[in-house]
Amino acid sequence: MAKFVIAGRADCPYYAKAELLGDYLQKNLPDFRIYKITQHPDVWEEWLRGVCEKNKWSHKTSPIIWRELLDRGGKGLLLGGYNEFLEHAQLYYGVTSSMSTQLMMVIAKENLKAHTEKEVEEKSLKDLVSPLQVWITSATTPACYHLIPMLTSGEVFGMQTEISLVLLGSKHVEERLKALVIEAEDLASPLLHKVSICTKEEEAFRGAQVVIILDEHMDGEVYTLEDCLRSRVPLCRRYGGLMEKNAHASVRVIVGGKSFVNLKTVLLMKFAPNIARNMIAVAMGVEGEAKAALARKLRTTPAYIKDVIIWGNISGNNYIDLRKAKVYNYKSAICGPPHYSQPVLSLIFDSEWVKKEFVETLKTLSVTGRHFGGILAAHSIATTLKYWYHGSPPGEIVSLGVLSEGQFGIPEGIVFSMPVKFEKGTWVVLTDLKDIEISQQVMTRMTNDLIQEKLVALGDLPTFQSYKSETDLSKRHEEFIVPHIDDHQDEQRVSDEHKDSLYSDLVTDEEKDLAMSEVVYKVQIGQYGETGSSSKGW
């Protein structure tokens, strides 16, 4: 068996002549085979140089023809150009070519046209299977380690969607990022097209279609709540600007973690206004903690509990609303088919447990952050992304931090957790739910919290103040729905006693169906104060 490779520039007339001679020999000789390679004129010289260097050949014109030694292996035997191929055909097979120069030129033009069309077709096919560009910030955090296998499993984006992961981090963690890349590649996931790292700020979020914002690493020390809030601004300003500049126009941004989730989301919206509509904050972690606490009380499985609503500040003061909560497959005197459910509150006869122990349990979890580790954070983000792309289960209520547009009497311009459903690639706030009204006092306390976080972080308010009257604050907030940044405000401490009053007496007897998860900020500062105020690297 003789196999010859004929390679040439797509517009080369001598390649066209060698090609036709090879076709004739292959058609008429049973043991003669040819393989044709064409290259665009713009890349031919570079391609030829690479082939010759690899095989230690010397050849500078088009075409180049060599024989593959199928019976002996090896790199192949260089025959030469068109003249050498014609001489070989005459000597061994008694065949020559009588093609005119005019016909050679016509075929050369046809070859170039066919080659160009093939390149366009291949590019179109490649675009159809182009992997989804997913970026993860703070990629050395535990949540990222648990998130990568979930994203590459096909459960989040679908079994037909390949993804390209980019792990974003600062230069000093580059070695850890490289080690994580190796681990991700070791998964051998058929849906993981590529995994890479980025440590250069100017390259961040280039072509990103999905951006996952995790809790950032911090340096230095933070002694006051005000410093802690303001320390979030520089990184959000950089991230927002880079996403506006480099990311895909329809990029989806999801913010997770256990510290200032609402604040970080609203800051990113401010600094990336063109993509603000596609930014959300994950509340499913708090939702999961509440379901687990209820399941332990009812001695059932957390997955059987649905429609727990998280209102307000995801990582701060929030209400756990059980009025719509229901449990499926519950073993009691009343049983039904799999779709049958019972209201959670009708099965918990100890109302004091709901008002006190349940509240204290969630408060402890929120303050310490111990249970909100990598697994829960990763699962919450992955599930929210799955719903965003494929829709949430029909009829199920999902809690999500979104930019308020005045729903439920919530002031505009703050990110607030509220009940939604996902459908058709977006979310819809469930404003038509009945019997979910929250008292004005409780709503004002929650919104006051978030408004002040935003104003203090941006420097428009010097100190975080306890709730007094909603009138003055609401008027001032109207001016800062799209606020500007003023760095000239003087910083000032607020006494611990002053701030503690903000969180006192939030649960009243009239609100027994609501559970308040309180996060005292002076404790939260203690949690993050050891690691500080300014982000590493960038």
Coordinates of C-alpha atoms in Angstrom, one line a residue:
M1 CA 0.0 0.0 0.0
A2 CA 1.4 3.4 -1.1
K3 CA 0.0 6.5 0.7
F4 CA 1.1 9.9 -0.4
V5 CA 0.3 13.2 1.3
I6 CA -0.1 16.2 -1.1
A7 CA -0.1 19.5 0.8
G8 CA -0.2 23.0 -0.8
R9 CA -1.3 26.6 -0.8
A10 CA -5.0 26.7 -1.7
D11 CA -4.4 29.0 -4.7
C12 CA -1.3 27.2 -6.1
P13 CA -1.7 26.0 -9.7
Y14 CA 1.0 23.3 -9.2
Y15 CA -0.9 22.0 -6.2
A16 CA -3.9 21.7 -8.4
K17 CA -2.0 19.8 -11.1
A18 CA -0.5 17.4 -8.4
E19 CA -3.9 16.9 -6.9
L20 CA -5.5 15.8 -10.2
L21 CA -2.6 13.5 -11.0
G22 CA -3.0 11.9 -7.5
D23 CA -6.7 11.5 -8.0
Y24 CA -6.1 9.7 -11.3
L25 CA -3.6 7.3 -9.7
Q26 CA -5.8 6.6 -6.8
K27 CA -8.8 5.8 -9.1
N28 CA -6.8 3.5 -11.3
L29 CA -4.4 1.8 -9.0
P30 CA -5.9 -0.4 -6.2
D31 CA -3.0 0.0 -3.8
F32 CA -2.4 3.8 -4.3
R33 CA -3.9 6.3 -1.8
I34 CA -3.6 10.0 -1.4
Y35 CA -4.4 12.5 1.4
K36 CA -4.8 16.1 0.5
I37 CA -4.1 19.2 2.7
T38 CA -4.8 22.7 1.7
Q39 CA -3.7 25.8 3.6
H40 CA -4.8 29.5 3.1
P41 CA -2.1 31.6 1.4
D42 CA -1.8 33.7 4.6
V43 CA -0.7 30.8 6.7
W44 CA 1.0 28.5 4.2
E45 CA 4.6 29.6 4.9
E46 CA 4.2 29.3 8.6
W47 CA 2.5 25.9 8.3
L48 CA 5.2 24.6 5.9
R49 CA 8.0 25.8 8.2
G50 CA 6.4 23.9 11.1
V51 CA 6.1 20.7 9.1
C52 CA 9.7 20.8 7.9
E53 CA 11.1 21.6 11.4
K54 CA 9.1 18.7 12.9
N55 CA 10.3 16.2 10.3
K56 CA 13.8 17.7 9.7
W57 CA 13.0 18.4 6.0
S58 CA 14.1 21.2 3.7
H59 CA 11.4 22.4 1.3
K60 CA 10.2 26.0 0.5
T61 CA 7.6 25.9 -2.2
S62 CA 4.1 24.6 -2.8
P63 CA 3.2 21.9 -3.0
I64 CA 5.1 19.6 -0.6
I65 CA 4.6 15.8 -1.2
W66 CA 5.7 13.0 1.0
R67 CA 5.1 9.3 1.3
E68 CA 3.7 7.8 4.6
L69 CA 5.6 4.6 5.4
L70 CA 2.5 2.6 6.6
D71 CA 4.3 -0.7 6.6
R72 CA 7.3 0.5 8.6
G73 CA 6.1 3.5 10.7
G74 CA 8.3 6.5 11.1
K75 CA 8.0 10.2 10.1
G76 CA 7.5 9.6 6.3
L77 CA 9.7 10.0 3.3
L78 CA 9.9 13.4 1.6
L79 CA 9.3 13.2 -2.2
G80 CA 9.6 16.9 -3.0
G81 CA 7.3 19.2 -5.0
Y82 CA 5.2 18.8 -8.2
N83 CA 8.2 17.9 -10.5
E84 CA 9.4 15.2 -8.2
F85 CA 5.9 13.7 -7.9
L86 CA 5.4 13.8 -11.7
E87 CA 8.8 12.1 -12.2
H88 CA 7.8 9.4 -9.6
A89 CA 4.5 8.8 -11.4
Q90 CA 6.2 8.4 -14.8
L91 CA 8.9 6.2 -13.5
Y92 CA 6.9 3.8 -11.3
Y93 CA 3.4 3.9 -13.0
G94 CA 4.0 5.1 -16.5
V95 CA 1.5 8.0 -16.0
T96 CA 2.1 11.7 -16.8
S97 CA 0.0 14.9 -16.8
S98 CA -1.0 16.9 -19.8
M99 CA -3.0 19.7 -17.9
S100 CA -2.8 23.1 -19.6
T101 CA -1.6 26.1 -17.7
Q102 CA -5.0 27.8 -18.1
L103 CA -6.8 24.8 -16.6
M104 CA -4.3 24.8 -13.7
M105 CA -5.2 28.4 -12.9
V106 CA -8.9 27.8 -13.0
I107 CA -8.7 24.8 -10.7
A108 CA -6.4 26.8 -8.3
K109 CA -9.1 29.5 -8.0
E110 CA -11.7 26.9 -7.4
N111 CA -9.5 25.3 -4.7
L112 CA -9.1 28.7 -2.9
K113 CA -12.8 29.3 -3.0
A114 CA -13.6 25.8 -1.7
H115 CA -11.0 26.2 1.1
T116 CA -12.4 29.6 2.2
E117 CA -16.0 28.2 2.3
K118 CA -14.8 25.2 4.3
E119 CA -13.1 27.5 6.9
V120 CA -16.3 29.6 7.2
E121 CA -18.4 26.4 7.7
E122 CA -16.0 25.0 10.3
K123 CA -16.0 28.3 12.2
S124 CA -19.9 28.3 12.2
L125 CA -19.9 24.8 13.5
K126 CA -17.4 25.7 16.2
D127 CA -19.5 28.7 17.2
L128 CA -22.5 26.4 17.6
V129 CA -20.6 24.2 20.1
S130 CA -18.7 27.1 21.7
P131 CA -18.4 26.5 25.5
L132 CA -20.2 28.6 28.0
Q133 CA -17.6 31.0 29.6
V134 CA -17.9 30.8 33.4
W135 CA -15.8 33.0 35.7
I136 CA -15.4 32.4 39.4
T137 CA -13.9 35.1 41.7
S138 CA -11.9 34.3 44.9
A139 CA -11.4 30.9 43.4
T140 CA -9.2 29.6 46.3
T141 CA -12.1 29.7 48.8
P142 CA -13.7 26.4 50.0
A143 CA -16.9 27.2 48.1
C144 CA -15.1 27.1 44.8
Y145 CA -13.7 23.6 45.5
H146 CA -17.2 22.3 46.0
L147 CA -18.7 24.3 43.2
I148 CA -16.5 23.1 40.3
P149 CA -17.8 19.5 40.3
M150 CA -21.4 20.7 40.4
L151 CA -20.9 23.0 37.5
T152 CA -19.1 20.4 35.4
S153 CA -21.6 17.6 36.1
G154 CA -24.3 18.9 33.7
E155 CA -26.9 19.4 36.5
V156 CA -26.6 23.2 36.3
F157 CA -26.3 24.2 32.7
G158 CA -27.6 21.0 31.1
M159 CA -26.0 17.8 29.7
Q160 CA -25.5 19.4 26.3
T161 CA -23.6 22.5 27.4
E162 CA -19.9 22.5 27.5
I163 CA -18.3 25.0 29.9
S164 CA -15.0 26.8 30.0
L165 CA -14.0 27.7 33.6
V166 CA -11.8 30.6 34.4
L167 CA -10.6 30.9 38.0
L168 CA -9.9 34.5 39.1
G169 CA -7.5 35.4 41.8
S170 CA -4.6 37.6 42.8
K171 CA -1.0 36.9 41.8
H172 CA 0.1 35.7 45.2
V173 CA -2.3 32.7 45.1
E174 CA -1.3 31.7 41.6
E175 CA 0.3 28.4 42.6
R176 CA -2.9 27.4 44.5
L177 CA -5.0 28.3 41.4
K178 CA -2.7 26.1 39.2
A179 CA -3.2 23.2 41.7
L180 CA -6.9 23.7 41.5
V181 CA -6.8 23.6 37.7
I182 CA -5.0 20.2 37.8
E183 CA -7.7 18.9 40.2
A184 CA -10.5 20.1 37.9
E185 CA -8.8 18.5 34.9
D186 CA -8.5 15.3 36.8
L187 CA -12.3 15.1 37.0
A188 CA -12.2 14.2 33.3
S189 CA -15.7 15.7 32.9
P190 CA -16.9 15.4 29.3
L191 CA -18.6 18.8 29.7
L192 CA -15.5 20.7 30.9
H193 CA -14.0 22.1 27.7
K194 CA -11.2 24.0 29.4
V195 CA -10.2 25.3 32.8
S196 CA -7.7 28.2 33.2
I197 CA -6.6 30.9 35.7
C198 CA -6.5 34.7 35.5
T199 CA -4.4 36.9 37.8
K200 CA -4.2 40.0 35.6
E201 CA -6.8 42.6 36.4
E202 CA -7.1 44.0 32.8
E203 CA -7.9 40.5 31.6
A204 CA -10.7 39.8 34.1
F205 CA -14.1 38.7 32.9
R206 CA -13.1 38.7 29.2
G207 CA -15.9 37.1 27.3
A208 CA -17.6 36.0 30.5
Q209 CA -21.2 34.8 30.1
V210 CA -21.6 33.8 33.8
V211 CA -19.8 35.4 36.7
I212 CA -19.9 33.9 40.2
I213 CA -18.9 36.3 43.0
L214 CA -17.7 34.5 46.1
D215 CA -16.6 36.0 49.5
E216 CA -13.3 37.8 48.9
H217 CA -10.1 37.5 50.9
M218 CA -9.3 40.5 53.0
D219 CA -6.0 42.0 54.4
G220 CA -5.4 44.4 57.2
E221 CA -7.7 45.1 60.2
V222 CA -11.2 46.6 60.5
Y223 CA -12.3 48.0 63.8
T224 CA -15.7 49.6 63.0
L225 CA -18.7 48.7 61.0
E226 CA -18.3 51.7 58.9
D227 CA -14.8 50.7 57.8
C228 CA -16.1 47.2 57.1
L229 CA -18.8 48.5 54.8
R230 CA -16.6 51.0 53.0
S231 CA -13.9 48.3 52.4
R232 CA -16.3 46.5 50.0
V233 CA -16.4 49.5 47.6
P234 CA -13.0 49.4 45.9
L235 CA -13.2 45.7 44.8
C236 CA -16.8 46.1 43.6
R237 CA -15.9 49.2 41.7
R238 CA -13.1 47.3 39.9
Y239 CA -15.2 44.2 39.3
G240 CA -18.1 46.3 38.0
G241 CA -15.9 48.3 35.6
L242 CA -14.2 45.2 34.3
M243 CA -17.5 43.4 33.7
E244 CA -18.8 46.4 31.8
K245 CA -15.7 46.5 29.7
N246 CA -14.8 42.8 29.1
A247 CA -17.9 40.6 29.8
H248 CA -20.5 39.5 27.3
A249 CA -23.4 41.9 26.9
S250 CA -25.8 39.4 28.3
V251 CA -23.6 38.2 31.2
R252 CA -25.3 36.8 34.3
V253 CA -23.8 37.7 37.6
I254 CA -24.6 35.8 40.8
V255 CA -23.4 36.9 44.2
G256 CA -23.0 34.4 47.0
G257 CA -21.3 34.1 50.4
K258 CA -22.0 34.9 54.0
S259 CA -20.9 38.6 54.4
F260 CA -22.7 41.7 53.0
V261 CA -24.3 39.9 50.1
N262 CA -27.0 42.5 49.5
L263 CA -24.5 45.3 49.7
K264 CA -22.0 43.8 47.3
T265 CA -24.7 43.1 44.8
V266 CA -26.1 46.7 44.9
L267 CA -22.5 48.1 44.6
L268 CA -21.8 45.9 41.5
M269 CA -25.1 47.2 40.0
K270 CA -24.0 50.8 40.6
F271 CA -20.6 50.3 39.0
A272 CA -21.9 48.1 36.1
P273 CA -25.3 49.8 35.3
N274 CA -25.6 48.2 31.8
I275 CA -25.7 44.7 33.2
A276 CA -27.4 45.5 36.5
R277 CA -30.7 43.7 35.4
N278 CA -28.7 40.5 35.2
M279 CA -27.3 40.6 38.8
I280 CA -28.8 38.6 41.7
A281 CA -27.9 37.7 45.3
V282 CA -28.3 34.1 46.5
A283 CA -30.6 33.6 49.4
M284 CA -31.0 29.8 49.2
G285 CA -28.3 29.2 51.8
V286 CA -30.4 30.9 54.5
E287 CA -33.5 29.1 53.1
G288 CA -31.7 25.8 53.5
E289 CA -30.7 26.5 57.1
A290 CA -34.3 27.3 58.0
K291 CA -35.6 24.2 56.3
A292 CA -33.1 22.0 58.1
A293 CA -34.1 23.5 61.5
L294 CA -37.8 22.9 60.7
A295 CA -37.0 19.4 59.5
R296 CA -35.2 18.5 62.8
K297 CA -38.2 19.8 64.7
L298 CA -40.7 17.8 62.6
R299 CA -38.4 14.8 62.3
T300 CA -38.6 14.8 58.5
T301 CA -36.3 15.5 55.6
P302 CA -35.3 19.1 54.7
A303 CA -36.0 18.5 51.0
Y304 CA -39.7 17.8 51.9
I305 CA -40.1 21.3 53.1
K306 CA -41.0 24.0 50.5
D307 CA -41.9 27.6 50.2
V308 CA -40.0 29.1 53.1
I309 CA -39.6 32.8 52.3
I310 CA -36.5 34.9 53.2
W311 CA -37.2 38.6 53.4
G312 CA -34.6 41.4 53.6
N313 CA -30.9 41.3 54.2
I314 CA -29.6 37.8 53.3
S315 CA -26.5 38.1 55.5
G316 CA -28.0 40.5 58.0
N317 CA -31.4 41.2 59.5
N318 CA -34.0 39.1 57.7
Y319 CA -37.4 37.6 58.3
I320 CA -38.0 33.9 57.8
D321 CA -41.6 33.7 56.7
L322 CA -43.3 30.4 57.4
R323 CA -46.9 31.4 56.4
K324 CA -46.6 29.7 53.0
A325 CA -44.3 26.9 54.1
K326 CA -45.5 23.4 53.6
V327 CA -44.2 19.9 54.0
Y328 CA -44.6 16.9 51.7
N329 CA -44.5 13.2 52.6
Y330 CA -45.1 13.9 56.2
K331 CA -45.9 10.9 58.4
S332 CA -48.9 11.8 60.5
A333 CA -52.5 10.8 61.1
I334 CA -53.4 12.4 57.7
C335 CA -51.6 11.0 54.7
G336 CA -52.0 11.6 51.0
P337 CA -50.3 11.1 47.6
P338 CA -46.8 12.4 46.8
H339 CA -48.2 15.8 45.8
Y340 CA -50.2 16.2 49.0
S341 CA -48.7 18.8 51.5
Q342 CA -49.6 20.2 54.9
P343 CA -48.8 23.7 56.2
V344 CA -45.7 23.7 58.4
L345 CA -47.2 25.9 61.1
S346 CA -50.2 23.6 61.5
L347 CA -47.8 20.8 62.5
I348 CA -45.7 22.8 65.0
F349 CA -47.9 23.2 68.0
D350 CA -45.2 24.9 70.1
S351 CA -45.5 28.5 69.0
E352 CA -42.9 29.5 71.5
W353 CA -40.4 27.3 69.7
V354 CA -41.0 29.3 66.5
K355 CA -40.7 32.7 68.2
K356 CA -37.7 31.9 70.3
E357 CA -35.6 28.7 69.7
F358 CA -36.1 28.7 66.0
V359 CA -35.1 32.4 65.8
E360 CA -32.1 31.9 68.1
T361 CA -30.9 28.9 66.1
L362 CA -30.9 30.9 62.8
K363 CA -29.4 33.9 64.6
T364 CA -26.5 31.8 65.9
L365 CA -25.9 30.3 62.4
S366 CA -25.9 33.7 60.8
V367 CA -23.6 35.4 63.3
T368 CA -21.0 32.7 63.4
G369 CA -21.2 31.6 59.8
R370 CA -20.1 28.1 61.0
H371 CA -22.7 26.1 59.2
F372 CA -22.6 28.3 56.0
G373 CA -19.5 26.7 54.7
G374 CA -18.3 25.7 51.3
I375 CA -20.8 22.9 50.7
L376 CA -23.9 25.0 51.5
A377 CA -22.6 28.0 49.6
A378 CA -21.7 26.0 46.5
H379 CA -25.0 24.1 46.5
S380 CA -27.0 27.3 46.9
I381 CA -25.2 29.0 44.0
A382 CA -25.5 25.9 41.8
T383 CA -29.2 25.5 42.5
T384 CA -30.0 29.1 41.8
L385 CA -28.0 29.0 38.6
K386 CA -29.9 25.9 37.6
Y387 CA -33.2 27.6 38.2
W388 CA -32.1 30.7 36.3
Y389 CA -31.3 28.6 33.2
H390 CA -34.0 26.0 33.3
G391 CA -36.7 27.4 35.5
S392 CA -37.7 26.6 39.1
P393 CA -40.1 23.8 40.0
P394 CA -43.7 24.7 39.0
G395 CA -45.6 26.3 41.9
E396 CA -42.6 26.5 44.1
I397 CA -41.5 29.7 45.9
V398 CA -37.8 30.7 45.7
S399 CA -36.2 33.4 47.7
L400 CA -33.8 35.7 45.8
G401 CA -32.0 39.0 46.4
V402 CA -33.0 41.4 43.6
L403 CA -33.1 45.1 43.0
S404 CA -36.3 46.5 44.4
E405 CA -38.7 48.3 42.1
G406 CA -41.1 49.2 44.9
Q407 CA -42.7 45.7 45.2
F408 CA -44.4 45.0 48.6
G409 CA -43.7 48.6 49.7
I410 CA -39.9 48.1 49.6
P411 CA -38.0 51.3 48.7
E412 CA -36.5 51.3 45.3
G413 CA -32.8 51.1 44.7
I414 CA -31.8 48.5 47.3
V415 CA -31.2 44.7 46.9
F416 CA -33.8 42.9 49.0
S417 CA -34.6 39.2 49.3
M418 CA -38.1 38.5 48.3
P419 CA -40.2 35.6 46.8
V420 CA -39.7 34.9 43.1
K421 CA -40.1 32.1 40.5
F422 CA -37.7 31.4 37.6
E423 CA -39.1 30.9 34.1
K424 CA -37.9 31.4 30.6
G425 CA -34.3 32.4 31.6
T426 CA -35.3 35.1 34.1
W427 CA -37.1 35.6 37.4
V428 CA -40.5 37.0 38.3
V429 CA -41.3 38.6 41.7
L430 CA -44.4 36.9 43.1
T431 CA -46.3 40.1 43.9
D432 CA -49.7 38.2 43.6
L433 CA -49.1 36.1 46.7
K434 CA -51.8 36.6 49.3
D435 CA -51.5 36.9 53.1
I436 CA -47.8 37.7 53.1
E437 CA -48.1 41.3 54.3
I438 CA -45.4 42.4 56.8
S439 CA -46.0 45.1 59.3
Q440 CA -44.7 48.6 58.4
Q441 CA -42.5 48.7 61.5
V442 CA -40.7 45.5 60.7
M443 CA -40.4 46.4 57.0
T444 CA -39.0 49.8 57.9
R445 CA -36.4 48.3 60.2
M446 CA -35.2 45.9 57.5
T447 CA -35.1 48.5 54.7
N448 CA -33.4 51.1 57.0
D449 CA -30.7 48.5 57.6
L450 CA -30.0 48.1 53.9
I451 CA -30.3 51.8 53.0
Q452 CA -27.8 52.7 55.6
E453 CA -25.3 50.0 54.5
K454 CA -25.4 51.5 51.1
L455 CA -25.1 55.1 52.1
V456 CA -22.3 54.4 54.6
A457 CA -20.4 52.3 52.1
L458 CA -20.5 55.0 49.5
G459 CA -19.5 57.7 51.9
D460 CA -22.9 59.5 51.8
L461 CA -23.5 58.8 55.5
P462 CA -20.7 59.1 58.1
T463 CA -22.0 56.6 60.6
F464 CA -24.4 53.7 60.7
Q465 CA -27.3 55.0 62.9
S466 CA -30.0 53.2 64.8
Y467 CA -33.5 53.3 63.5
K468 CA -35.5 56.4 64.6
S469 CA -37.9 57.8 62.0
E470 CA -38.3 56.4 58.5
T471 CA -39.4 59.8 57.1
D472 CA -36.1 61.6 57.0
L473 CA -34.1 58.6 55.9
S474 CA -36.5 57.7 53.1
K475 CA -36.3 61.3 51.8
R476 CA -32.6 61.2 51.8
H477 CA -32.5 57.8 50.1
E478 CA -34.6 59.2 47.2
E479 CA -31.5 61.2 46.3
F480 CA -29.2 58.1 46.2
I481 CA -31.2 55.6 44.1
V482 CA -28.3 56.1 41.6
P483 CA -25.8 57.8 44.0
H484 CA -22.5 59.3 43.3
I485 CA -19.4 58.7 45.3
D486 CA -18.1 61.3 47.7
D487 CA -14.9 60.4 49.5
H488 CA -14.7 63.6 51.5
Q489 CA -17.0 62.5 54.3
D490 CA -15.3 62.2 57.7
E491 CA -15.5 58.8 59.3
Q492 CA -17.0 58.5 62.8
R493 CA -17.5 55.7 65.3
V494 CA -20.9 54.7 66.6
S495 CA -21.0 53.3 70.1
D496 CA -21.9 49.6 70.6
E497 CA -24.9 50.6 72.7
H498 CA -26.2 52.8 69.9
K499 CA -26.0 50.0 67.3
D500 CA -27.4 47.3 69.6
S501 CA -30.6 49.3 69.9
L502 CA -31.2 48.7 66.2
Y503 CA -31.7 45.0 66.9
S504 CA -33.7 45.0 70.1
D505 CA -37.4 44.0 70.4
L506 CA -37.8 43.0 66.7
V507 CA -40.0 40.0 67.4
T508 CA -43.4 40.8 68.8
D509 CA -46.3 38.6 69.9
E510 CA -48.3 39.8 66.9
E511 CA -45.6 38.5 64.6
K512 CA -45.6 34.9 65.8
D513 CA -45.8 33.5 62.2
L514 CA -42.6 35.3 61.2
A515 CA -39.1 34.5 62.4
M516 CA -36.4 37.2 62.6
S517 CA -32.8 36.1 62.0
E518 CA -30.8 38.9 63.6
V519 CA -27.1 39.6 62.9
V520 CA -25.5 42.0 65.3
Y521 CA -22.9 43.8 63.3
K522 CA -20.4 44.3 66.1
V523 CA -20.2 40.5 66.2
Q524 CA -19.9 40.2 62.5
I525 CA -17.0 42.6 62.5
G526 CA -15.3 40.4 65.0
Q527 CA -15.6 37.5 62.6
Y528 CA -14.0 39.3 59.7
G529 CA -11.8 41.8 61.6
E530 CA -8.9 39.4 61.8
T531 CA -8.6 39.4 58.0
G532 CA -9.2 43.0 57.4
S533 CA -10.3 45.8 55.1
S534 CA -8.5 45.9 51.8
S535 CA -8.7 43.1 49.3
K536 CA -5.5 41.2 48.4
G537 CA -3.8 41.5 45.0
W538 CA -6.0 43.9 43.1

